[in-house]
Coordinates of C-alpha atoms and ligand atoms in Angstrom, one line a residue:
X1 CA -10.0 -42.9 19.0
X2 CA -7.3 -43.6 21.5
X3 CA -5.6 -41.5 23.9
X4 CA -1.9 -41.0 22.3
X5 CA -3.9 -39.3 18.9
X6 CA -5.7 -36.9 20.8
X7 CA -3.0 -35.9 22.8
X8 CA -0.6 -36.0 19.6
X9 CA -2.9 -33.5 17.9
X10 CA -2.8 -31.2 20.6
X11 CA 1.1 -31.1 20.4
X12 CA 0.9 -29.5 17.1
X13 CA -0.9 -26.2 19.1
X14 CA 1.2 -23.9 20.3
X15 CA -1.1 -22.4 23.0
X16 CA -2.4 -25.7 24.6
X17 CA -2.9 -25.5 28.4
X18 CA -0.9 -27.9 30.3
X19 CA -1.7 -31.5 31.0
X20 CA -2.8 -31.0 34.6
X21 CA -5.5 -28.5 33.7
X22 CA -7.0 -31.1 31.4
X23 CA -7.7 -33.9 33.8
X24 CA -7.9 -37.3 33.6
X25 CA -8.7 -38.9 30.3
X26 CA -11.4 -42.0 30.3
X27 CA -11.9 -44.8 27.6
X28 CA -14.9 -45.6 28.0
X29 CA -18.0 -43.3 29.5
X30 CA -18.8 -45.9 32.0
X31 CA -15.8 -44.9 33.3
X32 CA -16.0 -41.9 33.1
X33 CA -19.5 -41.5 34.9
X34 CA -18.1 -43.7 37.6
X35 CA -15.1 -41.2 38.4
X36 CA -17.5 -38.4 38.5
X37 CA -20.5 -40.2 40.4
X38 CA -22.8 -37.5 37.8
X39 CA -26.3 -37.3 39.5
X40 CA -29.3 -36.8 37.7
X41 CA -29.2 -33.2 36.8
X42 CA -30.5 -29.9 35.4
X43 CA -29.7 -29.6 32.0
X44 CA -29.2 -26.5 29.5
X45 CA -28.8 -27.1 25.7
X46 CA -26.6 -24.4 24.0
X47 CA -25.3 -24.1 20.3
X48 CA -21.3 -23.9 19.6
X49 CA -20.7 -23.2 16.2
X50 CA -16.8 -23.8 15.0
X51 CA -16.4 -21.6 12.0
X52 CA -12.8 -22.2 9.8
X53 CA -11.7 -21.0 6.2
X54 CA -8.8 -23.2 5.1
X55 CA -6.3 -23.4 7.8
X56 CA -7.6 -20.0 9.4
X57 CA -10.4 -20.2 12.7
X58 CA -12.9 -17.3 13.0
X59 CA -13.1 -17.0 17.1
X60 CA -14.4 -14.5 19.3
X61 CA -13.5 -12.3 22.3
X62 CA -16.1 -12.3 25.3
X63 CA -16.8 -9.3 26.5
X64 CA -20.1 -10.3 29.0
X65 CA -21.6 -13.6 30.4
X66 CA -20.3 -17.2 30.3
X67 CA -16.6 -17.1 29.5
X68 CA -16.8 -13.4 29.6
X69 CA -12.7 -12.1 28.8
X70 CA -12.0 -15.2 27.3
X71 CA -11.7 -16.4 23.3
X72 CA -14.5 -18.8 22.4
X73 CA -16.3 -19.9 19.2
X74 CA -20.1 -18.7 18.4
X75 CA -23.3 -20.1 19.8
X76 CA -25.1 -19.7 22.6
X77 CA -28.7 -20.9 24.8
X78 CA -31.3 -22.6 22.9
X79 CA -34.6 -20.0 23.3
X80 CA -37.3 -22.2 24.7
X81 CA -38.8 -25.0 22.0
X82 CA -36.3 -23.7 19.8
X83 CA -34.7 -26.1 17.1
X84 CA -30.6 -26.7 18.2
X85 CA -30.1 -26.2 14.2
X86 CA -32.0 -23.2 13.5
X87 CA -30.6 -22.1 17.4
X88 CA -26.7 -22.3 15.6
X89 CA -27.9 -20.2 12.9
X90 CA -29.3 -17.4 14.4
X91 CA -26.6 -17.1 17.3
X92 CA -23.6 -17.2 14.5
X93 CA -25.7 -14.5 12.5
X94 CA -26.1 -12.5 15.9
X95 CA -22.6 -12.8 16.6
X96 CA -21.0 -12.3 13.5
X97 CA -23.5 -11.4 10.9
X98 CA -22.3 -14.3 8.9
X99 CA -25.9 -16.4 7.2
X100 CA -26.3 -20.1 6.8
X101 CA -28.8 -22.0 5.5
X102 CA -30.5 -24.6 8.2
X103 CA -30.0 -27.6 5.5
X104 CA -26.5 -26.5 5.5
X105 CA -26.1 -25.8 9.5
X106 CA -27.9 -29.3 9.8
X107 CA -25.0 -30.9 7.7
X108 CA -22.5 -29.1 9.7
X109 CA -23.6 -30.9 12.9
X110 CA -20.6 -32.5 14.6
X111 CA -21.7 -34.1 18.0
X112 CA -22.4 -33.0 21.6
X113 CA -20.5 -31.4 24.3
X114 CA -21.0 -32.3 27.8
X115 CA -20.0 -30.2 31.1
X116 CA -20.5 -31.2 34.1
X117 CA -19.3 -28.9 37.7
X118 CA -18.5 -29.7 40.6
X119 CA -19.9 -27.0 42.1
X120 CA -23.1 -26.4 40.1
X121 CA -25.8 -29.0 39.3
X122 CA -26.6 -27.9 36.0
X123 CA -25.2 -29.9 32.8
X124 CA -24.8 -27.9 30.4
X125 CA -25.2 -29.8 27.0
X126 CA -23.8 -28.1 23.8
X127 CA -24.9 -29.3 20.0
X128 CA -21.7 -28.8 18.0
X129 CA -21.1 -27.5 14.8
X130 CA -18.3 -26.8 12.3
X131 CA -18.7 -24.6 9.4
X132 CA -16.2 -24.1 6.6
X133 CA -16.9 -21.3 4.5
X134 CA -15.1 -19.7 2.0
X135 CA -14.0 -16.0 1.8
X136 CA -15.2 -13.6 -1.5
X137 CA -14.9 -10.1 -2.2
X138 CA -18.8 -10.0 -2.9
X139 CA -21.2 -10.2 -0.4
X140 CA -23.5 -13.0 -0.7
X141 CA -26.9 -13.8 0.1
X142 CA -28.4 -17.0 1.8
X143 CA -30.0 -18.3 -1.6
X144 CA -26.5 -17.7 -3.2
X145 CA -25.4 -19.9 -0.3
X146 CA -27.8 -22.4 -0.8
X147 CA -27.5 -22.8 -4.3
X148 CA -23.4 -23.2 -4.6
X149 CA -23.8 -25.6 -1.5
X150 CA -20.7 -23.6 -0.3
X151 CA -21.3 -20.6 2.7
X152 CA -19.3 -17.4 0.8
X153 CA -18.7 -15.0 3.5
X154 CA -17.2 -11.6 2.8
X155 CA -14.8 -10.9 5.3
X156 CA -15.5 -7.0 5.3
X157 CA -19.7 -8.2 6.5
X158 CA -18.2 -9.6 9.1
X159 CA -19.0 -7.7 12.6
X160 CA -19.5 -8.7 16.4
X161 CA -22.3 -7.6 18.7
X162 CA -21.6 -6.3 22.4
X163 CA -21.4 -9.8 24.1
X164 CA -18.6 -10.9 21.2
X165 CA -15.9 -9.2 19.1
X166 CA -15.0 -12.3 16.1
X167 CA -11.6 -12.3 15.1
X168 CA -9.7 -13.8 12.4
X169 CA -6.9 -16.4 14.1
X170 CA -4.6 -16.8 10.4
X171 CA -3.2 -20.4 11.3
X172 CA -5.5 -22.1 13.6
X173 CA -2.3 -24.3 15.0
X174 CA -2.2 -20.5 16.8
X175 CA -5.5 -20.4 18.5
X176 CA -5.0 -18.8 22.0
X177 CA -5.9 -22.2 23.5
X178 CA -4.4 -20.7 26.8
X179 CA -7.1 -18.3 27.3
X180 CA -10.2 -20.7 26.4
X181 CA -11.8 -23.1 28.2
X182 CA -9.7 -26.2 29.2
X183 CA -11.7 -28.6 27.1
X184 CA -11.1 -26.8 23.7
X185 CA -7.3 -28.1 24.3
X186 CA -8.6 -31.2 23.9
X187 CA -11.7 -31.4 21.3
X188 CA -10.6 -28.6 19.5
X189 CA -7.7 -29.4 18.8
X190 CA -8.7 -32.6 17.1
X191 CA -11.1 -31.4 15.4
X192 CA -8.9 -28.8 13.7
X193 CA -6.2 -31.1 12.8
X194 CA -8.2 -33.5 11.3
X195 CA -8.6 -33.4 7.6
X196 CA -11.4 -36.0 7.7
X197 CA -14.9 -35.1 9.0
X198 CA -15.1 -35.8 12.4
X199 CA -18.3 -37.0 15.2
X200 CA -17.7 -36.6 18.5
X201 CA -19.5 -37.1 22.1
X202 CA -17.4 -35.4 24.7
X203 CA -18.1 -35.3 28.0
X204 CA -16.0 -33.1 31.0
X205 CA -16.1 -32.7 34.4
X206 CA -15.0 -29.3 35.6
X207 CA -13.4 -28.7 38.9
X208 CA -14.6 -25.9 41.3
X209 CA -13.7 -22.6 41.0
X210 CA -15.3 -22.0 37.3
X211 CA -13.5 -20.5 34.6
X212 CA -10.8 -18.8 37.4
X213 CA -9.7 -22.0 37.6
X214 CA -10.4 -23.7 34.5
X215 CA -9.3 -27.3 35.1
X216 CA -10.8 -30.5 34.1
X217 CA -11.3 -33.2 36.5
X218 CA -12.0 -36.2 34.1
X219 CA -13.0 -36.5 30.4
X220 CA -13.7 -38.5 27.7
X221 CA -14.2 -38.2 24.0
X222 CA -15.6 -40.3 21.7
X223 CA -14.4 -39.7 18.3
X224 CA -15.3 -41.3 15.1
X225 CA -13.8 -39.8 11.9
X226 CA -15.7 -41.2 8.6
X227 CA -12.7 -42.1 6.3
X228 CA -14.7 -41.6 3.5
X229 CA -16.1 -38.0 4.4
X230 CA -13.7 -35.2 3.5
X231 CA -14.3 -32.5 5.4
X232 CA -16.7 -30.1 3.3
X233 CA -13.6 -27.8 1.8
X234 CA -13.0 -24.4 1.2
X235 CA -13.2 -22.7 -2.3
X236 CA -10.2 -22.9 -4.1
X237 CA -8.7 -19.6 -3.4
X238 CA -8.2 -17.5 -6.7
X239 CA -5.8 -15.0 -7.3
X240 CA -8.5 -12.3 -7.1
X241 CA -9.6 -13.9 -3.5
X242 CA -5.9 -14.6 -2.1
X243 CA -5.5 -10.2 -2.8
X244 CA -8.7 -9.5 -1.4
X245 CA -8.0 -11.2 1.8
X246 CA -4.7 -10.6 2.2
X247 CA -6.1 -6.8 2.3
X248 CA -8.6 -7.8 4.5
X249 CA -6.3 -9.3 6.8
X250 CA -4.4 -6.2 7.3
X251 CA -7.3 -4.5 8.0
X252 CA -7.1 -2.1 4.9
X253 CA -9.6 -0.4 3.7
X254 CA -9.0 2.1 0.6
X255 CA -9.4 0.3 -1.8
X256 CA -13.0 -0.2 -0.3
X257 CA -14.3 -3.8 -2.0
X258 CA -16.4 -1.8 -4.4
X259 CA -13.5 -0.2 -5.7
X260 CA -11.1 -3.6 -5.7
X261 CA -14.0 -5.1 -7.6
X262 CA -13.9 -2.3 -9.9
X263 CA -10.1 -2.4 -10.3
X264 CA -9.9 -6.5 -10.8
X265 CA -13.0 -6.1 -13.4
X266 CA -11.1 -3.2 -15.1
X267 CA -8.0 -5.5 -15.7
X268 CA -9.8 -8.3 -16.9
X269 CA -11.3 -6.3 -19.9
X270 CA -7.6 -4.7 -20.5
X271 CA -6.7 -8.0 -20.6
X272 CA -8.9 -9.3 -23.0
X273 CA -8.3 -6.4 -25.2
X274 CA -4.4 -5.7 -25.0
X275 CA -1.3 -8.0 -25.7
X276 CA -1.0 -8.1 -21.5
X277 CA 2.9 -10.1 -22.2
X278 CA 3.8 -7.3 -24.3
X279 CA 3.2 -4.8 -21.9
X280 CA 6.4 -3.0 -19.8
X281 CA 5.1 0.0 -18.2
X282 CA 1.2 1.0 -16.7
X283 CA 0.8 4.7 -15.5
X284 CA -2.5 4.9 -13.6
X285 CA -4.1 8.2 -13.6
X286 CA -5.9 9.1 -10.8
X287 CA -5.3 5.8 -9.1
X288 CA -5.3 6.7 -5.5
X289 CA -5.0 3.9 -3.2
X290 CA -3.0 2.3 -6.6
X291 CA -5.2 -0.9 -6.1
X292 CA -5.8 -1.1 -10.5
X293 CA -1.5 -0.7 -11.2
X294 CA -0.9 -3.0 -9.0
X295 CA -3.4 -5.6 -10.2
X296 CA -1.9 -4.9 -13.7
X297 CA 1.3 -5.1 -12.4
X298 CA 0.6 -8.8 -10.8
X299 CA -1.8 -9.9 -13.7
X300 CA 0.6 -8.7 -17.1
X301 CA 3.9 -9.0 -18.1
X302 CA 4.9 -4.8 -16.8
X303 CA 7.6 -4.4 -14.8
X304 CA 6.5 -1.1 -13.8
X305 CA 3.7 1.1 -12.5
X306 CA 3.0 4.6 -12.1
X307 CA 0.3 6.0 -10.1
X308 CA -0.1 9.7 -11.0
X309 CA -2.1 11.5 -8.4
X310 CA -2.0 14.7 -6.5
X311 CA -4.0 12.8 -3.6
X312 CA -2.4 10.5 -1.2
X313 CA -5.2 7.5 -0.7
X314 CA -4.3 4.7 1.5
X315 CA -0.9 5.5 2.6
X316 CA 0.7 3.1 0.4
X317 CA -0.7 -0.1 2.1
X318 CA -1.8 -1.5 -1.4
X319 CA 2.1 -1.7 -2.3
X320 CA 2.5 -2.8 1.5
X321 CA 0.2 -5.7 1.2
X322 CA 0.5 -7.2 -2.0
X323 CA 4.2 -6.9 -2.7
X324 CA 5.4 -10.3 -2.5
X325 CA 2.4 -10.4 -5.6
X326 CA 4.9 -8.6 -8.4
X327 CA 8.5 -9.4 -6.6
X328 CA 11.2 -7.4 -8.3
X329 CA 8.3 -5.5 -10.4
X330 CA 8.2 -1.6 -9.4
X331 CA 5.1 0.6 -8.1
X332 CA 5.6 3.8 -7.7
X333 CA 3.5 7.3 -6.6
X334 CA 3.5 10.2 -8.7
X335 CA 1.5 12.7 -6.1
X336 CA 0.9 15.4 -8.8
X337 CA -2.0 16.2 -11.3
X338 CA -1.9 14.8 -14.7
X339 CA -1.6 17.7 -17.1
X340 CA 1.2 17.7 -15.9
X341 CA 2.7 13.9 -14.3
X342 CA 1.4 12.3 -17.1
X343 CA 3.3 13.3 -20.0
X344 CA 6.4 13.7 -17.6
X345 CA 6.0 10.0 -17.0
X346 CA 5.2 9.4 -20.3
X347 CA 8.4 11.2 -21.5
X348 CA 10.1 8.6 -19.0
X349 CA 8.3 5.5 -20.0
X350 CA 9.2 6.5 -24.1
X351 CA 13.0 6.8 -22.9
X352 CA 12.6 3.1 -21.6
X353 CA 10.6 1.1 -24.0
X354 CA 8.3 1.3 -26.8
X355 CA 5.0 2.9 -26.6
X356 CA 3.1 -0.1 -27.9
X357 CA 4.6 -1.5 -24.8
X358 CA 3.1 1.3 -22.7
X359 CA -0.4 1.5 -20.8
X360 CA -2.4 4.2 -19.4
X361 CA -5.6 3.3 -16.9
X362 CA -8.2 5.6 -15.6
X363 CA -10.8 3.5 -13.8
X364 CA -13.6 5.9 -12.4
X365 CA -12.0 9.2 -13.3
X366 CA -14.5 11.9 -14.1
X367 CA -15.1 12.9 -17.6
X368 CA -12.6 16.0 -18.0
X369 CA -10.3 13.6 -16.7
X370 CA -10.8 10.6 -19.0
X371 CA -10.9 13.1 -22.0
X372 CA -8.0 14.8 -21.1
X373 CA -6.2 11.3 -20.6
X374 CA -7.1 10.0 -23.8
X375 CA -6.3 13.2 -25.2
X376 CA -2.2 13.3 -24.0
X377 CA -2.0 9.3 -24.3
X378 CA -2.9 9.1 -27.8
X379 CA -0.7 12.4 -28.4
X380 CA 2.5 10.2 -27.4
X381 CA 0.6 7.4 -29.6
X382 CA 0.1 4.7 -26.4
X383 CA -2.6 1.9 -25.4
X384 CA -5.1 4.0 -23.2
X385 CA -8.0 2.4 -21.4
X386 CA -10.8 4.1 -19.6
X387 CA -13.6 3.6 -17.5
X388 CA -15.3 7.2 -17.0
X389 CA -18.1 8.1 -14.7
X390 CA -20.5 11.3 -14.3
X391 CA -20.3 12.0 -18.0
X392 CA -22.4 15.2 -18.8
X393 CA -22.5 17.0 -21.8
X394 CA -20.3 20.2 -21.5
X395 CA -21.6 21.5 -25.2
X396 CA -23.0 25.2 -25.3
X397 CA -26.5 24.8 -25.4
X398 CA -26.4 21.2 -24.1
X399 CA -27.3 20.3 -27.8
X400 CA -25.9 16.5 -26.8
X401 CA -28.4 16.1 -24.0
X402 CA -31.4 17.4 -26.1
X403 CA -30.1 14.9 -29.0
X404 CA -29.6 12.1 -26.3
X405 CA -33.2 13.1 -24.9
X406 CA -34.5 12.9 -28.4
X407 CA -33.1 10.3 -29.4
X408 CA -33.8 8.0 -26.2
X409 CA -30.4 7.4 -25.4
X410 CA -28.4 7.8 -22.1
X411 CA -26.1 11.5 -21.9
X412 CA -23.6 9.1 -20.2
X413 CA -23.2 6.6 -23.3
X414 CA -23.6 9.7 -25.9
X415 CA -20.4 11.6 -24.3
X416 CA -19.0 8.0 -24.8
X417 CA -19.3 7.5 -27.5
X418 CA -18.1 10.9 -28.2
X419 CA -14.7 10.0 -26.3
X420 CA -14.4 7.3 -28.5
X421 CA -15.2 8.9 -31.5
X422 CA -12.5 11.6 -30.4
X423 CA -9.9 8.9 -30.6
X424 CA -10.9 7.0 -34.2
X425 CA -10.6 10.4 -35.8
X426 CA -8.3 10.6 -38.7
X427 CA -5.3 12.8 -36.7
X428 CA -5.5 10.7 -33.6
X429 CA -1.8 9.6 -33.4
X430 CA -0.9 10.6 -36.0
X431 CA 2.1 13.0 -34.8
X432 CA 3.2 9.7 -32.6
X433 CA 2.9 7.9 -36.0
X434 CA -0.2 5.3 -34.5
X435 CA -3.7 4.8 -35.8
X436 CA -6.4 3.9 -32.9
X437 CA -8.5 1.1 -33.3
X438 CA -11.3 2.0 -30.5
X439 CA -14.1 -0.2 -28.6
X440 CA -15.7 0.1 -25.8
X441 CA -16.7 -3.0 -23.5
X442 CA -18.9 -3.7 -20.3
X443 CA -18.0 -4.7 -17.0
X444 CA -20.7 -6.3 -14.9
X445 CA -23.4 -3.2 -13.6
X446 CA -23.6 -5.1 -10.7
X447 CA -20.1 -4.3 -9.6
X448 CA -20.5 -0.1 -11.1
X449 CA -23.9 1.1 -13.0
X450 CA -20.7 3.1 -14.3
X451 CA -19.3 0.5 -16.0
X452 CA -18.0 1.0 -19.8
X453 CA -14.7 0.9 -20.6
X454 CA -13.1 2.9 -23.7
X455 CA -10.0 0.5 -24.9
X456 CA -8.2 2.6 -27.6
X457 CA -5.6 0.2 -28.5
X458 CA -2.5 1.7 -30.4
X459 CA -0.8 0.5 -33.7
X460 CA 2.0 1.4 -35.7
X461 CA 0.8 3.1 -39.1
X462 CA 4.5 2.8 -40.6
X463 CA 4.6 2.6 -44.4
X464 CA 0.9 2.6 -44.1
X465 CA -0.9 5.6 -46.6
X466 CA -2.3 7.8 -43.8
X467 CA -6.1 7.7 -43.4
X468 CA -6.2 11.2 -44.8
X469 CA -5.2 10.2 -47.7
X470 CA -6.9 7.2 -48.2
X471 CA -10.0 8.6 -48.0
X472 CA -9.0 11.0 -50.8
X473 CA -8.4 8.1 -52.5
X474 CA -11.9 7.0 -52.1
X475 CA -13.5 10.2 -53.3
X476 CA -11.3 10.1 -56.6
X477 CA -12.9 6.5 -56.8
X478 CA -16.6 7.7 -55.8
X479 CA -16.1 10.3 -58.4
X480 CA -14.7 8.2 -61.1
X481 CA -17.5 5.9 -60.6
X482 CA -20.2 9.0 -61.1
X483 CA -18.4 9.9 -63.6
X484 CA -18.8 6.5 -65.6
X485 CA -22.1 6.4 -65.3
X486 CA -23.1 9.1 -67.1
X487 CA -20.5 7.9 -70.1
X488 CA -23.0 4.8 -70.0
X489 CA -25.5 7.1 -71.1
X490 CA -23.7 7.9 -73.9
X491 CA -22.4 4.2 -74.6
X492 CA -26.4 3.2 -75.6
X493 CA -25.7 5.4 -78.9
X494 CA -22.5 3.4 -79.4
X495 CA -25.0 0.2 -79.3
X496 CA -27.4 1.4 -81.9
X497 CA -23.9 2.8 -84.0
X498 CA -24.5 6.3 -83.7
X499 CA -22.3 9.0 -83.1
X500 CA -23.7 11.3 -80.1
X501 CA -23.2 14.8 -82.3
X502 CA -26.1 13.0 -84.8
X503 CA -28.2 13.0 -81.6
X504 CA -29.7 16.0 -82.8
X505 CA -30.3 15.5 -86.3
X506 CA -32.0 11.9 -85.7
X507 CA -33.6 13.8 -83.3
X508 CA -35.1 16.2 -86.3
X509 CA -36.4 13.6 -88.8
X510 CA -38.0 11.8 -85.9
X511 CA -40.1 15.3 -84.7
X512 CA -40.5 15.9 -88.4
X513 CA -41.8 12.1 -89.5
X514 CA -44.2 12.4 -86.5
X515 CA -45.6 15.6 -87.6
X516 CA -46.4 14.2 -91.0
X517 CA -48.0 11.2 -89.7
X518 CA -49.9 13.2 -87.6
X519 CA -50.8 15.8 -90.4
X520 CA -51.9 12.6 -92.9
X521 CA -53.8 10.9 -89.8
X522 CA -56.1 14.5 -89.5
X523 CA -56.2 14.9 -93.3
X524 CA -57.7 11.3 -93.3
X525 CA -60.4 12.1 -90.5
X526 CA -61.7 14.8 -92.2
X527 CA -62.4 13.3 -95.9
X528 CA -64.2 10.9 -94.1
X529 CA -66.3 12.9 -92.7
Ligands
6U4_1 N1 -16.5 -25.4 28.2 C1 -16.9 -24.8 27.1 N2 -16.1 -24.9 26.1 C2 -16.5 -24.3 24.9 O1 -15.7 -24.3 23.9 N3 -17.6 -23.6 24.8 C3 -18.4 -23.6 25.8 C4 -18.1 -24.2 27.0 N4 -19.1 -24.0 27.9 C5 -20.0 -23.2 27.2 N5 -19.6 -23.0 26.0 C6 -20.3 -22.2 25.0 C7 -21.7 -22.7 24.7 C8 -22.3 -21.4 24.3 O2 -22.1 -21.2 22.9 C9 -21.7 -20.3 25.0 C10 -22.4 -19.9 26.2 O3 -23.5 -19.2 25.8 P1 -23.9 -17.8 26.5 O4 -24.0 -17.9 27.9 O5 -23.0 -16.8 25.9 O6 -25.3 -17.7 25.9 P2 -26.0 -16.6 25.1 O7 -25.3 -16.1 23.9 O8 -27.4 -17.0 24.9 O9 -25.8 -15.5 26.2 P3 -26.8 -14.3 26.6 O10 -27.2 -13.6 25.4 O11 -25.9 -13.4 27.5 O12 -27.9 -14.9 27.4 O13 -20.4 -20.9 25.5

């Protein structure tokens, strides 16, 4: 690798230290070694570990030790005997928390680093790595890791220890090159702005005066890139992962990742269950932070959202964050209680569109709150989906949790059922002039043991008999079927020609023939005897 792409590479950084802190660059390394005259010396091994998600570099801040002050990446001394590999993977999990398997650390090996001093005899000699992982809402474990051959790495497990604080650097053309050690300007630099997967043997010769003066004497680098080896790349970034981090990024933390998990499995059901580019307007009832109307708002065709809730949770940094998400859609706050903000926005939404155009959400709202939202939805006749928690039974006499117990059932899924059963009744909707077709679907118990979701979709009932009154119509029917078969009874007589009213005189002459037979049969017995 020649001289002018190194130093072409390094132009792209905006933070590079100047040329005469880097020294003088070598072709060869017999060069090199004769410009620095290197005696035979005492040599440490160390572990660096490079660690990048797409176009972003996770660094840390030194707070003690080599480089203390200064921004560096992970790794530190090989314990005595110890493996450089397995050395890499317990320093970045020390310093960061992050896991990675040893095959995968192994494959992530990208060359050696070699310092020399001027005024200190020790080499230090530094096994390189670069890992690329890819950022998820969940956290992951090593086996996950090793099985998807990708390192997932949830940005909220991240943490530092009290030699390093890590810290997210967004486009790694921004690294703070100016305060890290003079040779990153050159190796790193490469190394980040290649796309290919690089192997390098650096060596540098420091100047006196340590990291004070941080100058390179004389270096040289010898770089091969494979042509054919892409660098190992980060997971496509979903939707669901480009919100999570972009919340992440600003540091915000209501919604927690439970409840963002919760929100985006929420929407997916809704999804699956509603006509998502027929909807106009979502009110959110007791939505908080407002992290489930604004996934709505992104993932469906609405143009609006309502979150009604007396509570102010997260200072509006979910609408902060994601905004460029739903351009020109609107979220708004409604900071009230929803006996009262709900049907005032409903009133609103009804003045604006249809109500088969209109959604209302409850994700984790406790169960007076989820009945009494499925209660006022379905009185203004609207889609209303929700995902209650701490159901108990509020009966006198707790007569659902005996028949639950009884019956081995969960109380939870009983008062569930109940909810939905509330909402297939007969009058459900019917002032608004809807019927309710009701189900109730899962979202994964890993994300909430809490986790069904009561879809009550609306539809129009216009023209349509009401249900009332077609189940009257299916008693007549029960009836007249009852009825006709007791006039099949009476249609046997019409098979052997007879006229029921001579029921009773056939009837008669039968008893009466009997008894003669019977008289004859005993007349008979007796003469014979
Ligand atoms: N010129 C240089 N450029 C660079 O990018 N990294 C360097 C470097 N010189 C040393 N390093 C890295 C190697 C290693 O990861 C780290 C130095 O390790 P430390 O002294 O922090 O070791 P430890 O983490 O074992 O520290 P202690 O726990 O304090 O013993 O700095």
């Amino acid at each position: 690798m020649g001289h002018l792409r190194l130093s072409d590479c390094r132009k792209k950084f905006i933070n590079v230290l100047p040329e005469q802190q880097l020294g003088e660059e070598h072709s060869s390394l017999d060069s090199f070694r004769k410009a620095v005259k290197i005696a035979p010396r005492n040599r440490k091994e160390f572990s660096l570990i490079v660690l990048t998600n797409e176009n972003r570099i996770l660094i840390g801040l030194k707070h003690r030790g080599f480089g203390k002050g200064m921004f560096n990446s992970f790794g530190g001394k090989l314990e005595k005997g110890e493996d450089p590999v397995v050395a890499a993977c317990r320093e970045l999990h020390e310093e960061t928390g992050i896991s990675v398997t040893v095959k995968h650390m192994t494959e992530s090996k990208i060359g050696i680093l070699h310092f020399t001093f001027e005024d200190d005899p020790v080499e230090m000699c530094v096994h390189l790595f670069r890992v690329n992982v890819s950022c998820c809402g969940h956290a992951t474990d090593k086996a996950d890791n090793a099985a998807s051959e990708q390192i997932l790495v949830d940005p909220l497990t991240i943490r530092g220890c009290d030699e390093i604080t890590p810290e997210w650097i967004e486009n790694f053309y921004h690294i703070p090159l100016h305060n890290m050690f003079a040779d990153d300007s050159i190796w790193l630099t490469f190394v980040l702005a290649s796309k290919k997967k690089v192997v390098l043997d650096g060596w540098f010769h420091f100047l006196a005066g340590g990291q004070e003066v941080n100058t390179i004497h004389h270096h040289f680098v010898d770089i091969k890139t494979d042509p054919k080896s892409e660098l190992p790349k980060s997971e496509t970034m979903t939707l669901e992962k480009r919100l999570f981090h972009r919340m992440h990024s600003k540091s915000i933390i209501s919604p927690s990742p439970k409840e963002f998990n919760e929100a985006w499995a929420f929407s997916k059901v809704v999804k699956k269950s509603l006509r998502c580019n027929e909807l106009d307007c979502i009110i959110d009832v007791a939505g908080g932070h407002g992290a489930l109307a604004a996934i709505l708002l992104i993932t469906t065709a609405a143009t609006r959202a309502i979150v009604v809730d007396p509570a102010q949770v997260g200072r509006d940094s979910v609408r902060k964050a994601w905004a460029d998400f739903f351009p020109e859609k609107e979220l708004r706050y409604r900071h009230e209680c929803l006996r009262s903000g709900l049907p005032a926005e409903l009133e609103l939404a009804l003045k604006a569109t249809s109500r088969d155009r209109i959604l209302v959400v409850a994700c984790h709202a406790c169960q007076h709150l989820s009945d009494e939202t499925v209660k006022l939805s379905c009185k203004f006749g609207v889609h209303v989906c929700v995902m209650p928690c701490c159901q108990k039974d509020p009966s006198t006499g707790s007569s659902w949790k005996a028949f639950s117990k009884n019956v081995s059932f969960p109380i939870e899924q009983t008062m569930d059922i109940l909810l939905a059963g509330k909402a297939m009744s007969w009058n459900t909707g019917q002032e608004a002039g809807v019927r309710y077709d009701v189900r109730i679907k899962f979202i994964d118990s890993k994300i909430t043991p809490q986790n069904r979701v009561i879809v009550c979709r609306s539809s129009p009932n216009d023209g349509e008999v009401p249900r009332t009154e077609k189940s009257h119509r299916k008693l007549q029917q029960a009836y007249r079927r009852a009825h006709k078969r007791q006039k099949s009874f009476y249609d046997i007589s019409k098979l052997v020609g007879m006229h029921p009213s001579l029921h009773l005189v056939g009837g008669f002459i039968l008893g009466a023939l009997t008894s003669a037979l019977l008289f004859r049969t005993r007349e008979k017995i007796n003469a014979d005897l």
